[in-house]
Coordinates of C-alpha atoms in Angstrom, one line a residue:
X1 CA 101.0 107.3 74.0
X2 CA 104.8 106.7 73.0
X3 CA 105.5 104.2 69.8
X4 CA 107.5 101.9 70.1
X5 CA 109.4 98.7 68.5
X6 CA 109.8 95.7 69.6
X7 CA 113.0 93.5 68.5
X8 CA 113.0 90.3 68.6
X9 CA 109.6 87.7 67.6
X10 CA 110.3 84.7 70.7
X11 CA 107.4 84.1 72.9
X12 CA 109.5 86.9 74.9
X13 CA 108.8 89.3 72.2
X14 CA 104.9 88.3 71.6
X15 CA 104.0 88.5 75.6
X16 CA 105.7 92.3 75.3
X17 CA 103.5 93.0 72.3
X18 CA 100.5 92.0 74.3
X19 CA 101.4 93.8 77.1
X20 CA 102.0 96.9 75.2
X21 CA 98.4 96.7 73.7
X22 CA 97.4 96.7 76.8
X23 CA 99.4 99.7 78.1
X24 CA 97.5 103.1 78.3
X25 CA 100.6 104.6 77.9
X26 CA 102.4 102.8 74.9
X27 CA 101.1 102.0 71.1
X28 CA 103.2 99.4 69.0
X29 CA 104.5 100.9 65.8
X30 CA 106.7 98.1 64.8
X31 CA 107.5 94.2 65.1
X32 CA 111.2 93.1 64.1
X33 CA 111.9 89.9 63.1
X34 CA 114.9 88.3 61.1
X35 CA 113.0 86.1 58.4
X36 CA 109.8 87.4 57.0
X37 CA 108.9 83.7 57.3
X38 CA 109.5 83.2 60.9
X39 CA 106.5 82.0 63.1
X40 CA 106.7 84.8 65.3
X41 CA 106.6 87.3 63.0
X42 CA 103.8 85.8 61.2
X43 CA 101.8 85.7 64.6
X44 CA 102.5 89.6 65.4
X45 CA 100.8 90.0 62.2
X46 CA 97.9 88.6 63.5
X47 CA 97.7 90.6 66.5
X48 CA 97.8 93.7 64.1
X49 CA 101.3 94.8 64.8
X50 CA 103.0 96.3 61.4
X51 CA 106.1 94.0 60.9
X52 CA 109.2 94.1 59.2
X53 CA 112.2 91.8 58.1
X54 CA 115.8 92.3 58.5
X55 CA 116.6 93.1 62.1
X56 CA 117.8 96.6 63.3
X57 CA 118.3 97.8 59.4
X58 CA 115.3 97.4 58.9
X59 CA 114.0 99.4 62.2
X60 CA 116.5 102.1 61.4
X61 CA 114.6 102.0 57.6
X62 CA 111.5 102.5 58.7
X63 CA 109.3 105.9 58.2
X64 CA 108.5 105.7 61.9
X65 CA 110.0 107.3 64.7
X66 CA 110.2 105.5 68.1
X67 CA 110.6 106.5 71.6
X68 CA 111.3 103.6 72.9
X69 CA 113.2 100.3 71.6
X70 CA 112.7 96.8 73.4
X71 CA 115.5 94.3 72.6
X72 CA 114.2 90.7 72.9
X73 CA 117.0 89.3 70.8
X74 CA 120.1 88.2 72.5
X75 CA 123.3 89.3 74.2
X76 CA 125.3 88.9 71.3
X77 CA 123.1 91.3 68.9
X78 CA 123.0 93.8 71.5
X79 CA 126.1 95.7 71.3
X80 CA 124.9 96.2 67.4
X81 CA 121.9 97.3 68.1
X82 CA 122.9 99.8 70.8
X83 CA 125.7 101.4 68.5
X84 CA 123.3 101.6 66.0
X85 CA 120.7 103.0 67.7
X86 CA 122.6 105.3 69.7
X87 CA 121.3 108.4 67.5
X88 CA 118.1 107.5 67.1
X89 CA 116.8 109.3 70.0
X90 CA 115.2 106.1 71.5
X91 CA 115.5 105.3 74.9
X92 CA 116.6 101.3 74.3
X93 CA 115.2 98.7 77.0
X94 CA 117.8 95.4 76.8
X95 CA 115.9 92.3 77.8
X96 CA 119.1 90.5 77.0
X97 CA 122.2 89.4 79.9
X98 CA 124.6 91.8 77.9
X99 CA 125.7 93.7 81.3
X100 CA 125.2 97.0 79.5
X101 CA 123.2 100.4 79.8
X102 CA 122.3 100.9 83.5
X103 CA 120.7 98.3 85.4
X104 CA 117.1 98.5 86.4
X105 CA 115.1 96.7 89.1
X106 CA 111.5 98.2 89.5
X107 CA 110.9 97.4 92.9
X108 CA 114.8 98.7 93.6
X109 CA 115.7 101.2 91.8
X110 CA 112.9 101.7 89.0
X111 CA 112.6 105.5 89.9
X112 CA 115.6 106.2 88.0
X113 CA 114.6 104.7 85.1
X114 CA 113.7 108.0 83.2
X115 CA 116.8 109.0 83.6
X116 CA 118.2 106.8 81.4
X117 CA 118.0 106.2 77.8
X118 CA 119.9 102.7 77.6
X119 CA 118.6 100.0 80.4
X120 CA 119.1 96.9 81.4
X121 CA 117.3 94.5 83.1
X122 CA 120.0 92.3 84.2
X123 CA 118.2 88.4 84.0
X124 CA 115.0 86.8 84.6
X125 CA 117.1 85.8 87.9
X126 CA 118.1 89.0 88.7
X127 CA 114.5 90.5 88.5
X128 CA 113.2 87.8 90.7
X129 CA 116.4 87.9 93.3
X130 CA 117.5 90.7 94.1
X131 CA 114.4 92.7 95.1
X132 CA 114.6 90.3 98.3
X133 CA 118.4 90.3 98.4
X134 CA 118.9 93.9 98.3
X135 CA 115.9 94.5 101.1
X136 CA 118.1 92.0 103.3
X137 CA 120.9 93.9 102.5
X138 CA 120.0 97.1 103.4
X139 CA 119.6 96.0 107.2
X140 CA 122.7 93.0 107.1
X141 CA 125.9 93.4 105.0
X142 CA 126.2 90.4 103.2
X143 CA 129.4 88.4 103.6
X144 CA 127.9 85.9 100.8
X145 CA 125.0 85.8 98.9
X146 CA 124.3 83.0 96.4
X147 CA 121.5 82.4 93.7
X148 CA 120.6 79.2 92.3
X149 CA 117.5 79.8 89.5
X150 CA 115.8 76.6 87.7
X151 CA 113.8 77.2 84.7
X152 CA 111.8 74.7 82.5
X153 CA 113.7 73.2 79.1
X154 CA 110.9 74.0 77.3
X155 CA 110.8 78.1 78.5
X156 CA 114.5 79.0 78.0
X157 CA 114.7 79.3 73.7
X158 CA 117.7 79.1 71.6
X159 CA 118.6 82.9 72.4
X160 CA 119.0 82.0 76.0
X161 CA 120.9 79.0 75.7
X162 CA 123.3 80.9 73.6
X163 CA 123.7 83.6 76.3
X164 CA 124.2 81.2 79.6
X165 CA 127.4 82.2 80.4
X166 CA 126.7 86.0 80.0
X167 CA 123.5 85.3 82.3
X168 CA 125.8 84.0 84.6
X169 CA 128.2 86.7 84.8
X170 CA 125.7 90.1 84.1
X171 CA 123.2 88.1 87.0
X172 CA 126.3 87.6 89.4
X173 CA 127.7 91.2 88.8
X174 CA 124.0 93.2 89.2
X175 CA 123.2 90.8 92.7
X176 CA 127.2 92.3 93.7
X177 CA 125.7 95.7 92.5
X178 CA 122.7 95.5 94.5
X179 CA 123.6 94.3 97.8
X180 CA 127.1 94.9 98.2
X181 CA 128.2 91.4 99.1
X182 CA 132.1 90.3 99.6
X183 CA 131.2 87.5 97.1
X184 CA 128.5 86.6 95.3
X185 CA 127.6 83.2 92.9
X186 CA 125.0 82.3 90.6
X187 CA 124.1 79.4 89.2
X188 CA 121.5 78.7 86.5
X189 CA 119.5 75.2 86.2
X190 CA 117.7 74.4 83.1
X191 CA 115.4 71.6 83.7
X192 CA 113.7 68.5 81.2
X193 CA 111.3 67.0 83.8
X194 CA 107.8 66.7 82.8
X195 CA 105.4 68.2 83.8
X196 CA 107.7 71.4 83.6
X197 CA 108.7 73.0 86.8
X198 CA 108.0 76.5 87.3
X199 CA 110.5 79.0 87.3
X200 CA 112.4 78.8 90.8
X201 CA 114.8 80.7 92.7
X202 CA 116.8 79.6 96.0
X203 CA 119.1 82.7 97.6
X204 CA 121.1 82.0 100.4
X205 CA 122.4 85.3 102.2
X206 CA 125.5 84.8 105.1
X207 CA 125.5 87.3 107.4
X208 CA 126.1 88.7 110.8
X209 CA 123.1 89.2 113.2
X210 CA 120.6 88.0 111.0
X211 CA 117.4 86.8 112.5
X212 CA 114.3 85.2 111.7
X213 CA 111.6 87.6 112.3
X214 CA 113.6 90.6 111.2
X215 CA 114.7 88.9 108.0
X216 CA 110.4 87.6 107.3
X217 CA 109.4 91.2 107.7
X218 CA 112.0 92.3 104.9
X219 CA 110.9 89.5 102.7
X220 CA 107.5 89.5 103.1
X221 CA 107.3 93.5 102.4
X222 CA 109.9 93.2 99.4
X223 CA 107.8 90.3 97.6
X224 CA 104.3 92.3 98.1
X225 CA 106.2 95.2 96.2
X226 CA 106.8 92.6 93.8
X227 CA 103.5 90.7 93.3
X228 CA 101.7 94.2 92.5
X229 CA 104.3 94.2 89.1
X230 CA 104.1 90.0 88.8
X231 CA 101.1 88.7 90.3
X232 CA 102.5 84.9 90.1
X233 CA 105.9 85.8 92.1
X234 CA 105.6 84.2 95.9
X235 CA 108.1 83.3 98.2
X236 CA 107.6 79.6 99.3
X237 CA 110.2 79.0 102.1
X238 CA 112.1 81.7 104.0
X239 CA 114.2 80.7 106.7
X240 CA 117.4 81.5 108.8
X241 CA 119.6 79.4 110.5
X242 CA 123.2 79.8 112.3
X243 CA 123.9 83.2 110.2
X244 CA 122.7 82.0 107.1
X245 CA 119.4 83.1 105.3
X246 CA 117.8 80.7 102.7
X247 CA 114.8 82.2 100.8
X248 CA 113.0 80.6 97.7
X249 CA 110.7 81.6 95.3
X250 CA 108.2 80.3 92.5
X251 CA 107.1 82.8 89.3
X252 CA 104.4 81.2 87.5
X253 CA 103.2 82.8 84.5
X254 CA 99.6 84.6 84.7
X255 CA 99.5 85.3 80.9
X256 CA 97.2 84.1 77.9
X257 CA 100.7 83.7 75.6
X258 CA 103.0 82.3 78.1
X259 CA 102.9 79.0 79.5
X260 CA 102.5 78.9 83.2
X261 CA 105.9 77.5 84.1
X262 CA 107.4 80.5 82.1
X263 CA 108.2 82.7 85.2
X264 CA 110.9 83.5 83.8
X265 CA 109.7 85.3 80.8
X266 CA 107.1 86.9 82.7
X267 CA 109.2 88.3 85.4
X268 CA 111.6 90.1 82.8
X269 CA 108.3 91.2 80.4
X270 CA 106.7 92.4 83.3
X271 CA 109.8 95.0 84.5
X272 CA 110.7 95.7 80.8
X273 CA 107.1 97.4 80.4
X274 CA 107.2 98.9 84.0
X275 CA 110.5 100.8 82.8
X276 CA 108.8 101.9 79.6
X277 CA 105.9 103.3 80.9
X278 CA 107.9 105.3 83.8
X279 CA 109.5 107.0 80.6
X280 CA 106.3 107.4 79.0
X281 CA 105.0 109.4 82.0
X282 CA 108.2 111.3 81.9
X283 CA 108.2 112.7 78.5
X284 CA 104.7 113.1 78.6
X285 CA 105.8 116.2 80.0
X286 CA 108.8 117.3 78.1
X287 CA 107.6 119.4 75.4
X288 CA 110.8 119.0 73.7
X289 CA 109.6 115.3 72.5
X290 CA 106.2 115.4 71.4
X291 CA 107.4 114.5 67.9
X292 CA 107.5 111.0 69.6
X293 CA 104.2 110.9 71.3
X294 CA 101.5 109.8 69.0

């Protein structure tokens, strides 16, 4: 099993923890919060997970070694954390929108990811988009693809709202990325109404030759790839009209610590702990790293 370190004590942070204890492949050495007094903290106590205070110091303090590093903290911290942990011989995972390491989608390009020791997984958007963008892409070169994601008020934490614009911009590059469009948009809604909505996601692709049962084929195989990572990810409309494809899907949350409206924190959990057990089957082998396999 590999140890790792989680950063970050949001419900983000706690659903990774849970996941991880669940993982045959992962143990959690170490909870990183900012405040000892934080409620997060306190409750990764109670799940048995050592904690610590004092952010990426504190990490970097500790008698532990770690072979992987989640970053549940925020776009801003990021860059810190990746300079600082750059000789650590962790292989960081960056649940944040900071644009940097190199971008992993599971269902697109998750064999690389052990090759890389500094990932990003682009946006809760961008995990649920572009797995059926870039499967339309691959057959029809996108002249425009745009992506509108709504998420419920009470899902998208203080972190988040701090980090809108760079969700924007890192979600709008990696969809560019992904399926090659001439232009690409995105557009994030965060929404008060009550009962909350679940998370949501409407793409519209323009592009030559497109047609219906060509383009349901792509999507329908693309979303079962998805659903065996995120069981609550479905499409609920696809349809194409006069060159344009319009394609939307729900994530509900099938989790015992997220709330099921919180798609969007499952969608990006979910991928973050795909990544880190495609390196933990990786260096499994390498006998050059057992110091980090416990």
């Amino acid at each position: 099993m590999l140890n790792t370190a989680v950063l970050g004590t949001g419900p983000l942070g706690l659903d990774l923890i849970e996941r991880i204890h669940n993982s045959p492949h992962l143990n959690c050495g170490l909870v990183v919060g900012r405040t000892s007094s934080s409620r997060g903290l306190i409750q990764a106590a109670e799940l048995g997970c050592t904690t610590t205070a004092g952010g990426v110091d504190a990490l970097l303090n500790s008698d532990q070694k770690f072979a992987i590093v989640f970053d549940a903290t925020n776009a801003f911290d990021h860059p810190d954390h990746c300079a600082k942990l750059a000789h650590s011989g962790a292989t960081l995972i960056d649940l944040t929108p900071s644009s940097s390491g190199t971008l992993i989608v599971p269902t697109v390009n998750g064999d690389q990811a052990a090759a890389h020791r500094h990932i990003g997984l682009v946006s809760c958007g961008g995990q649920a988009s572009i797995p059926l963008l870039h499967s339309i892409a691959r057959r029809y070169r996108p002249a425009y693809v745009e992506m509108v994601a709504t998420a419920a008020s009470v899902s998208v934490g203080r972190a988040s709202r701090l980090n809108l614009d760079e969700y924007i911009e890192t979600t709008r590059g990696a969809i560019h990325q992904f399926t090659r469009a001439d232009s690409a948009k995105t557009m994030l809604n965060i929404s008060a109404a009550a009962p909350p909505p679940p998370f949501r996601v409407a793409m519209t692709v323009v592009a030559d030759g497109v047609e219906q049962g060509p383009v349901r084929g792509l999507v329908d195989s693309a979303e079962a790839a998805v659903q065996a990572i995120v069981p609550g990810y479905r499409v609920t409309s696809c349809t194409v009209t006069d060159g344009t494809v319009r394609v939307i899907v729900e994530v509900t949350a099938t989790r015992s610590r997220i709330p099921v409206h919180a798609g969007n924190l499952e969608v990006i959990s979910a991928a973050a702990i795909y990544v880190s057990e495609q390196h933990a089957l990786a260096l499994s082998q390498d006998t050059e790293l057992k110091e980090l396999i416990r």
